[in-house]
Amino acid sequence: MEFCYGKKLGTPAEDFRLAKLIIAWGANIHGNNIHLWPMVEQARRNGARLVVIDPYKTRTAALADWHIAIRPGTDVALALGMMHVILREGLEDRAYIAEMTHGFERLAERAREYTPERVAEWTGLSAAEIEALAREYATTRPAAIRLNYGMQRCDNGGAATRAIAMLPALTGAWKYRGGGGWLSTSGAFQWNKRELERMDLALDSPIGRPARVVNMSLLGKALNAEAGDVGVLSGGPAVKALFVYNSNPGAVAPNHNAVKKGLARENLFTVVHDLFFNDTTDYADYVLPATTFLEHDDIQGAYGHYFVQKSNKAIEPLGESRQNVRLFGELAQRMGFTEQCFRDTEEQMIRQALAIGLDGQSKNKGMEHISVEDLEEKGHIPLGFYRDPEGRPFMPYTEGDLPTPSGKVEFYSEALAAAGQDGLPGYVAPAESRWTEAAKQYPLELLGRKADNYMNSTFANLEGHRKMEARTTQRLEMHPEDAKARGIADGDAVRVWNDRGEIRLTALVDGAVPRGVVAARLDWAKLSEGGVNINALTSERLTDIGAAPTFYSVLVEVGKSRD
């Protein structure tokens, strides 16, 4: 998104009610974006259509006017195919393109390669469907795209996100209130990170540099790597200690078997700060109790709206539980650090985040009208630009310079090209997909789904939440033709495997996925058969942009269990 627009902004959630077409692209709005769903429903009552593009028949897809069951990892091809049709039929907005974009001619040349017929072969759609989608999107105003992070977790996820994000700029959808798109609004919140992160302490320390960063998506490799490993450890020492907070890598990190092997090392000192005894605490030398959000004060921005929020604790921390601020502050003091920042209270850090000046007001851009006292009273306050004094609606990317190298929406990125990548989005089949050599041995594409009623792996241990997920708990969802070809019937015990590991599940032959695709839900490993979850099958391969995990570019084979 940043390579196109400079920072993450988007159509306000409240304005989706004005749209006449809403495309949920890899976004299960009804399942995990519930504050947007009422706006979608209001738009539909006013005549809008909802199109869902997702390989899996999510709750949102089941309610859509049109569910497009695209093949995993082919989103970039579909977006470019839509561009081909839009440009071929002259449906682009030339005025917006001339004023607000950079690199249009190069993008047009690239899009010419992606004919509907060619794109149909990759995506599993028909050429007619691709043309119909492109025409409906380009000719409906306002039209809004809610894209989410699903397609980013493929090998070509960066290119896919860029291509989809370009569509509103190609059609000028940003010019119409209720139109445009939304991945995240996090770029709107200009916190005073200097005071919170205190990079100066690292620079003033004996090492004289920022601490080494190890990509969590490579945790399995990192925990098993030897000192001097250039790839994952940047040539530094082996990992001797692990402090885990706000995460459960024993469940959520890719290549679960490698992670489990690393966590089990006798010479790894592990501390876990958490609410529950989860998959990671099982390997901890020390387990420290954490607070819930009900037990501490905090301040929040958002990636789904434009309001600064303050949450006040409802009760004092129970037992010996500590919030992150107090835990790390007390630990630093016991280690002999004398800097004042390790004694700062939650209230002091909230004021630092807001950059509160002597007048009691924030000095952060867009927050100048906010004080801690006002937040205490109101609970949430909109960012300054979002409540224009003259009543004008906020419509991003419609005027002025953008924070990109060219100052415009970048169809072509010189920055990516200089880094040795393609300056334009283009479809490259994921290393594990039906189009690659690996599919000869493992012909099924696996979708590792998040449960609707968990938050990643959080709440997976709670009985009430597990009951709501009972239908797909420990199930492998299959297309009837794939099941029949393997002699598998609904309810059969099945084995799912690839070179990295295997899991045992029960077949659910319900047609919720296209042919050639299977799906299973993320669960705690300790609550799964054999003590492993779907991440036993995922790899540590990283995405094309951003070095993120490729959870949705995974090939497997499935067979009826003989045990």
XYZ file of C-alpha atoms in Angstrom:
563
model
C 0.000 0.000 0.000
C 2.790 2.441 0.889
C 4.499 1.851 -2.455
C 1.318 3.121 -4.144
C 0.051 5.820 -1.780
C 2.881 6.591 0.634
C 0.904 5.767 3.752
C -2.122 3.731 4.720
C -5.360 5.679 4.577
C -8.729 4.651 3.252
C -12.392 5.323 2.771
C -13.942 6.017 6.197
C -15.925 3.061 7.508
C -18.980 5.296 7.961
C -18.955 6.220 4.263
C -19.271 2.645 3.020
C -23.026 3.072 3.562
C -22.996 5.433 0.553
C -21.403 2.934 -1.838
C -23.383 1.353 -4.665
C -20.872 -1.472 -5.098
C -18.744 -3.004 -2.352
C -16.045 -5.535 -3.200
C -14.786 -7.517 -0.206
C -11.476 -8.795 -1.576
C -9.982 -11.344 0.802
C -12.057 -9.696 3.548
C -14.459 -11.662 5.742
C -16.293 -8.543 6.925
C -19.132 -10.380 8.649
C -16.667 -12.594 10.525
C -13.878 -10.258 11.606
C -14.687 -6.671 10.604
C -17.973 -6.399 12.433
C -17.974 -2.615 12.893
C -18.093 -2.252 9.090
C -20.885 -4.770 8.506
C -23.770 -2.423 9.517
C -22.503 0.053 6.899
C -22.500 -2.709 4.294
C -26.044 -3.673 5.228
C -27.208 -0.063 5.047
C -25.621 0.312 1.608
C -27.362 -2.849 0.407
C -30.726 -1.624 1.695
C -30.096 1.400 -0.505
C -29.502 -0.783 -3.540
C -25.767 -1.575 -3.357
C -24.352 -4.921 -4.425
C -21.813 -6.910 -2.403
C -19.195 -8.904 -4.301
C -16.847 -11.183 -2.349
C -13.563 -12.396 -3.857
C -12.255 -15.252 -1.732
C -11.225 -18.869 -2.344
C -13.227 -19.894 0.723
C -16.970 -19.534 1.207
C -16.749 -17.327 4.299
C -19.714 -16.024 6.271
C -19.477 -12.879 4.155
C -19.324 -14.841 0.912
C -22.440 -16.791 1.903
C -24.322 -13.484 2.234
C -22.937 -11.867 -0.933
C -24.745 -11.043 -4.152
C -21.829 -12.625 -6.012
C -19.124 -14.866 -4.556
C -16.060 -15.176 -6.778
C -14.179 -18.274 -5.599
C -10.771 -17.319 -6.972
C -7.860 -19.760 -6.793
C -5.337 -18.984 -4.030
C -2.467 -16.683 -4.989
C -3.992 -15.443 -8.262
C -5.425 -12.131 -7.001
C -2.786 -10.049 -8.785
C -3.713 -11.682 -12.097
C -7.411 -10.894 -11.574
C -6.683 -7.253 -10.706
C -4.524 -6.859 -13.823
C -7.182 -8.621 -15.888
C -9.734 -6.086 -14.646
C -7.335 -3.289 -15.619
C -7.031 -4.797 -19.099
C -10.794 -4.653 -19.607
C -11.138 -1.169 -18.071
C -8.445 0.242 -20.366
C -9.605 -1.665 -23.433
C -13.096 -0.238 -23.060
C -12.018 3.282 -22.068
C -13.531 3.114 -18.585
C -10.565 4.699 -16.806
C -10.694 8.228 -15.344
C -8.169 10.142 -17.440
C -8.554 13.377 -15.477
C -7.742 11.731 -12.131
C -4.899 9.759 -13.718
C -3.333 12.909 -15.182
C -3.583 14.897 -11.946
C -2.912 12.346 -9.237
C -0.909 9.384 -10.606
C 2.552 8.447 -11.809
C 3.562 5.702 -14.248
C 0.237 5.189 -16.012
C 1.670 4.368 -19.444
C 3.867 1.649 -17.982
C 0.936 0.146 -16.110
C -1.219 0.240 -19.242
C 1.489 -1.629 -21.139
C 1.660 -4.276 -18.402
C -2.135 -4.639 -18.255
C -2.295 -5.317 -22.004
C -0.593 -8.660 -21.316
C -3.394 -9.798 -18.990
C -6.235 -10.658 -21.329
C -9.405 -12.080 -19.746
C -8.737 -15.411 -21.448
C -5.222 -15.650 -20.009
C -6.336 -14.561 -16.546
C -9.195 -17.066 -16.619
C -6.712 -19.941 -16.910
C -4.958 -18.873 -13.706
C -7.896 -17.761 -11.568
C -10.479 -20.442 -12.384
C -12.996 -17.815 -13.500
C -14.377 -17.510 -17.000
C -13.309 -14.671 -19.284
C -16.912 -13.446 -19.256
C -16.911 -13.240 -15.453
C -13.692 -11.212 -15.452
C -15.133 -8.807 -18.014
C -18.409 -8.479 -16.096
C -16.610 -7.748 -12.830
C -14.375 -5.119 -14.442
C -17.296 -3.347 -16.125
C -19.456 -3.358 -13.012
C -16.630 -2.005 -10.894
C -15.578 0.730 -13.343
C -19.092 1.958 -14.161
C -20.637 1.934 -10.675
C -20.233 5.052 -8.556
C -19.436 5.079 -5.741
C -17.561 1.763 -5.735
C -15.475 0.713 -2.717
C -13.001 -2.120 -2.220
C -12.420 -3.530 1.243
C -9.240 -5.537 0.856
C -7.725 -7.405 3.750
C -4.547 -9.243 4.608
C -5.412 -12.676 3.238
C -3.924 -12.278 -0.230
C -0.793 -10.731 1.303
C 0.107 -14.083 2.843
C 1.018 -15.593 -0.523
C 4.397 -15.509 -2.259
C 3.162 -12.689 -4.512
C 1.148 -10.947 -1.792
C 2.907 -7.610 -2.175
C 2.217 -7.453 -5.894
C -1.403 -8.504 -5.308
C -2.019 -5.782 -2.744
C -0.407 -3.149 -4.965
C -2.472 -4.169 -7.993
C -5.781 -4.176 -6.105
C -4.947 -0.860 -4.423
C -4.356 0.694 -7.859
C -7.885 -0.009 -9.101
C -9.564 2.979 -7.343
C -6.886 5.268 -8.797
C -7.396 3.872 -12.290
C -11.145 4.491 -12.183
C -11.044 7.674 -10.073
C -13.174 5.989 -7.405
C -11.546 8.144 -4.703
C -13.388 11.184 -6.114
C -16.789 9.927 -5.016
C -17.766 9.899 -1.359
C -18.289 6.272 -0.355
C -15.924 5.112 -3.085
C -12.231 4.227 -3.004
C -10.817 1.493 -0.859
C -9.529 0.457 2.516
C -6.807 -1.861 3.707
C -5.799 0.050 6.831
C -6.154 3.535 8.285
C -3.079 3.196 10.514
C -1.122 5.771 8.527
C -3.364 8.518 9.883
C -2.084 8.198 13.452
C 1.099 10.202 13.960
C 2.178 9.074 17.426
C 5.261 10.424 19.153
C 7.183 7.179 18.685
C 10.524 8.740 19.530
C 9.549 9.019 23.195
C 8.009 5.547 23.262
C 10.670 3.565 21.433
C 13.699 5.394 22.850
C 16.126 4.313 20.147
C 18.641 6.683 21.738
C 19.117 4.222 24.605
C 20.287 1.529 22.197
C 22.617 3.960 20.416
C 24.106 5.103 23.733
C 24.558 1.524 24.956
C 27.867 -0.423 24.715
C 26.749 -2.016 21.407
C 26.104 1.457 19.957
C 23.431 0.346 17.501
C 19.809 -0.832 17.375
C 19.254 -4.370 18.581
C 19.295 -7.153 16.013
C 15.857 -7.963 14.604
C 14.899 -11.551 13.821
C 11.847 -12.020 11.586
C 9.234 -13.974 13.570
C 8.224 -15.735 10.362
C 11.697 -17.323 10.483
C 11.480 -18.259 14.161
C 11.902 -21.966 13.497
C 15.118 -21.331 11.607
C 16.311 -18.727 14.111
C 15.907 -20.988 17.139
C 17.786 -23.819 15.424
C 20.490 -21.742 13.725
C 24.140 -21.809 14.738
C 26.133 -18.693 15.613
C 27.318 -16.845 12.517
C 24.347 -17.810 10.369
C 24.141 -14.963 7.865
C 20.644 -15.717 6.579
C 18.465 -15.505 9.661
C 20.823 -14.283 12.413
C 22.637 -11.618 10.365
C 25.911 -13.346 11.172
C 25.471 -12.801 14.911
C 25.351 -15.156 17.888
C 22.878 -17.977 18.292
C 19.632 -17.231 20.134
C 20.130 -18.129 23.801
C 17.036 -16.520 25.351
C 13.462 -15.884 24.238
C 10.974 -13.513 25.910
C 7.449 -13.920 24.526
C 4.637 -11.432 25.107
C 1.511 -10.530 23.133
C 1.994 -13.628 21.003
C 1.745 -17.417 20.933
C 4.446 -18.495 18.448
C 4.040 -22.120 19.489
C 0.746 -21.986 17.594
C 0.961 -19.152 15.055
C 4.523 -19.257 13.681
C 5.056 -21.119 10.394
C 6.848 -24.478 10.165
C 5.514 -25.574 13.538
C 7.749 -28.623 13.850
C 10.897 -26.514 13.514
C 9.537 -23.993 16.029
C 8.690 -26.776 18.465
C 12.161 -28.262 18.077
C 13.749 -24.884 18.787
C 11.546 -24.184 21.802
C 12.460 -27.581 23.250
C 16.201 -26.799 23.298
C 17.741 -27.392 26.718
C 20.014 -24.358 26.323
C 17.228 -21.899 25.422
C 16.028 -19.760 28.331
C 12.371 -18.947 27.688
C 10.030 -16.572 29.483
C 6.363 -16.217 28.478
C 4.107 -13.391 29.659
C 0.505 -14.400 28.970
C -3.026 -14.873 30.259
C -3.285 -18.595 29.602
C -1.190 -21.748 29.513
C -0.962 -21.889 25.747
C 1.234 -23.769 23.271
C 4.236 -21.561 24.015
C 4.015 -21.608 27.819
C 4.506 -25.382 27.676
C 8.152 -24.703 26.754
C 8.751 -21.819 29.176
C 11.232 -21.768 32.047
C 9.145 -18.986 33.594
C 5.501 -18.118 33.001
C 4.506 -14.611 34.099
C 0.800 -13.681 34.379
C -0.391 -10.835 32.151
C -3.301 -8.465 32.589
C -6.348 -8.256 30.381
C -7.370 -4.943 28.788
C -9.825 -4.588 31.671
C -6.948 -4.268 34.130
C -4.860 -1.441 32.700
C -5.177 1.979 31.104
C -4.220 2.399 27.456
C -4.520 4.593 24.405
C -5.304 3.328 20.918
C -5.184 4.344 17.328
C -6.760 2.066 14.767
C -6.468 0.454 11.382
C -10.218 0.577 10.782
C -11.293 4.124 11.667
C -10.021 7.642 12.404
C -10.608 8.052 16.148
C -8.083 8.253 18.986
C -9.403 6.207 21.899
C -8.594 5.848 25.576
C -9.554 2.771 27.547
C -9.658 2.911 31.324
C -9.112 -0.090 33.526
C -12.271 -1.457 35.088
C -10.567 -3.382 37.886
C -7.165 -3.577 39.504
C -4.835 -6.323 38.183
C -5.718 -9.692 39.658
C -3.202 -11.736 41.618
C 0.384 -11.137 40.538
C -0.479 -10.157 36.960
C 1.407 -7.231 35.427
C 0.760 -5.123 32.364
C 3.597 -4.802 29.833
C 4.612 -1.312 30.978
C 5.066 -2.320 34.596
C 6.659 -5.684 33.812
C 9.420 -4.305 31.591
C 9.942 -1.233 33.725
C 10.442 -3.272 36.897
C 12.635 -5.778 35.077
C 14.864 -2.974 33.761
C 15.214 -1.473 37.235
C 16.214 -4.828 38.694
C 18.832 -5.146 35.964
C 20.340 -1.846 37.087
C 19.039 0.578 34.464
C 18.531 4.008 35.960
C 16.835 5.933 33.139
C 13.561 7.625 34.102
C 11.659 5.975 31.242
C 11.726 2.657 33.118
C 9.784 4.304 35.937
C 7.168 5.977 33.766
C 3.554 5.146 34.575
C 0.859 4.316 32.041
C -0.481 7.870 32.290
C 2.956 9.339 31.646
C 3.443 7.135 28.595
C 0.005 8.077 27.276
C 1.026 11.726 27.508
C 4.301 10.941 25.759
C 2.502 9.124 22.940
C 0.289 12.178 22.469
C 3.254 14.582 22.802
C 1.313 16.679 25.287
C 2.741 20.192 25.517
C 2.723 22.763 28.301
C -0.729 23.879 27.195
C -2.076 20.386 27.789
C -2.733 19.727 24.080
C -1.115 17.180 21.768
C 1.669 18.294 19.428
C 1.155 15.338 17.080
C -0.049 16.160 13.573
C -3.805 15.688 13.388
C -4.112 15.459 17.184
C -3.499 19.097 18.122
C -7.046 19.437 19.456
C -6.721 16.428 21.773
C -5.944 16.516 25.480
C -5.823 13.641 27.951
C -8.634 15.277 29.901
C -10.888 15.388 26.832
C -10.137 11.745 26.115
C -11.006 10.851 29.686
C -14.342 12.600 29.303
C -15.302 11.525 25.787
C -13.533 8.167 25.387
C -12.804 8.766 21.703
C -11.996 11.841 19.611
C -11.737 12.041 15.810
C -8.459 13.063 14.203
C -8.380 16.713 13.168
C -8.568 16.230 9.402
C -11.506 13.845 9.800
C -13.762 16.530 11.260
C -13.248 19.428 8.869
C -14.399 22.755 10.409
C -16.259 23.554 7.200
C -17.999 20.178 7.195
C -16.196 18.762 4.163
C -15.976 14.950 4.181
C -12.595 13.288 4.369
C -11.744 11.836 0.951
C -8.140 10.582 0.819
C -5.863 10.745 -2.212
C -7.953 13.367 -4.018
C -5.749 16.451 -3.785
C -2.286 17.711 -2.940
C 1.015 15.916 -2.792
C 1.112 12.374 -1.442
C 4.005 11.041 0.682
C 5.502 9.059 -2.222
C 8.744 9.852 -4.096
C 6.745 11.331 -6.980
C 4.131 12.994 -4.756
C 1.446 11.021 -6.599
C -0.230 7.612 -6.573
C 2.499 5.388 -7.988
C 1.413 2.862 -10.597
C 5.130 2.392 -11.242
C 7.558 2.408 -8.306
C 11.122 3.538 -8.948
C 11.881 2.633 -5.314
C 10.978 -1.006 -5.888
C 12.842 -1.043 -9.195
C 15.962 0.374 -7.502
C 15.726 -2.430 -4.937
C 15.891 -4.998 -7.725
C 12.168 -5.741 -7.822
C 9.587 -5.180 -10.519
C 8.378 -1.592 -10.477
C 5.002 -2.843 -11.722
C 2.754 -5.552 -10.289
C 2.791 -8.811 -12.211
C 1.628 -12.359 -11.666
C 4.255 -14.907 -10.651
C 2.859 -18.239 -9.499
C 3.659 -19.018 -5.847
C 6.393 -21.617 -5.395
C 3.744 -23.892 -3.917
C 0.752 -23.734 -6.242
C -0.954 -25.916 -8.815
C 1.195 -24.334 -11.529
C 4.550 -25.466 -10.134
C 6.579 -28.655 -10.236
C 5.839 -29.274 -6.541
C 2.172 -29.906 -7.385
C 3.086 -33.225 -9.001
C 3.750 -34.603 -5.521
C 1.393 -32.391 -3.540
C -1.547 -31.418 -5.783
C -3.855 -29.661 -3.299
C -3.554 -26.005 -2.218
C -4.110 -25.563 1.523
C -5.860 -22.580 3.075
C -4.989 -22.277 6.750
C -8.083 -20.414 7.900
C -8.554 -18.226 10.933
C -11.611 -19.090 12.969
C -14.437 -16.543 13.020
C -14.727 -16.698 16.797
C -11.050 -16.648 17.763
C -8.566 -13.831 17.310
C -5.688 -15.622 15.583
C -5.074 -18.241 18.303
C -6.535 -16.168 21.164
C -9.710 -17.616 22.750
C -9.082 -21.020 21.137
C -8.936 -22.580 24.605
C -12.261 -21.201 25.792
C -15.145 -23.651 25.733
C -17.745 -21.111 24.633
C -15.677 -20.064 21.629
C -14.860 -23.657 20.725
C -18.562 -24.485 20.701
C -19.174 -21.708 18.183
C -16.464 -23.237 15.982
C -17.567 -26.854 16.512
C -18.586 -27.436 12.888
C -15.055 -26.946 11.544
C -13.002 -27.921 14.619
C -10.324 -30.395 13.548
C -11.928 -30.672 10.106
C -10.463 -30.596 6.609
C -12.893 -28.966 4.214
C -12.780 -30.508 0.746
C -14.456 -30.154 -2.616
C -16.596 -33.248 -3.389
C -14.600 -34.109 -6.515
C -11.259 -34.017 -4.656
C -12.707 -36.200 -1.907
C -14.191 -38.700 -4.352
C -10.905 -39.009 -6.257
C -9.248 -40.110 -3.003
C -11.998 -42.404 -1.817
C -12.860 -40.028 1.028
C -16.367 -39.513 2.371
C -17.696 -36.886 4.751
C -16.693 -37.798 8.309
C -13.705 -39.970 7.340
C -10.459 -39.617 9.263
C -7.807 -38.195 6.920
C -4.089 -37.572 6.896
C -2.815 -34.284 5.442
C 0.902 -34.047 4.696
C 3.818 -32.520 2.841
C 7.613 -32.530 3.291
C 7.412 -30.439 6.471
C 4.962 -32.515 8.468
C 1.519 -34.020 8.721
C -1.711 -33.553 10.636
C -4.746 -35.766 11.256
C -8.212 -34.314 10.704
C -11.765 -35.354 9.859
C -13.048 -34.745 6.327
C -15.814 -32.187 5.872
C -16.947 -32.543 2.277
C -19.055 -29.402 1.984
C -17.908 -27.595 -1.146
C -16.801 -24.503 0.786
C -13.609 -24.439 -1.303
C -12.996 -24.685 -5.067
C -11.727 -27.878 -6.633
C -8.017 -28.330 -5.945
C -8.199 -26.425 -2.637
C -8.592 -27.715 0.912
C -9.034 -25.687 4.085
C -8.392 -26.219 7.784
C -8.685 -23.871 10.735
C -5.899 -22.582 12.939
C -6.098 -24.110 16.430
C -3.823 -24.569 19.391
C -1.427 -27.442 18.773
C -1.965 -28.914 22.235
C -5.695 -29.143 21.531
C -5.116 -30.913 18.207
C -4.553 -34.589 17.488
C -0.869 -35.444 17.767
C -0.052 -32.082 19.352
C 0.424 -30.290 16.012
C -1.717 -27.780 14.123
C -1.885 -26.640 10.507
C 1.379 -24.742 10.837
C 3.136 -28.091 10.739
C 2.457 -27.784 6.996
C 3.328 -24.102 6.386
C 6.775 -22.939 5.307
C 9.177 -20.167 6.308
C 9.284 -18.831 2.757
C 8.674 -15.064 2.726
C 6.530 -12.792 0.574
C 7.788 -10.705 -2.351
C 7.422 -7.410 -0.439
C 7.670 -6.934 3.314
C 9.213 -10.324 4.213
C 5.904 -11.587 5.612
C 4.821 -15.225 6.053
C 3.321 -17.207 3.171
C 0.632 -19.069 5.099
C -1.613 -19.345 2.028
C 0.954 -20.637 -0.462
C 1.063 -24.237 0.745
C 0.748 -27.536 -1.134
C -0.362 -30.779 0.493
C -1.687 -34.229 -0.283
C -4.600 -35.848 1.499
C -5.364 -39.493 2.042
C -7.782 -41.565 4.031
C -6.253 -42.395 7.400
C -5.452 -46.076 7.840
C -4.814 -45.854 11.589
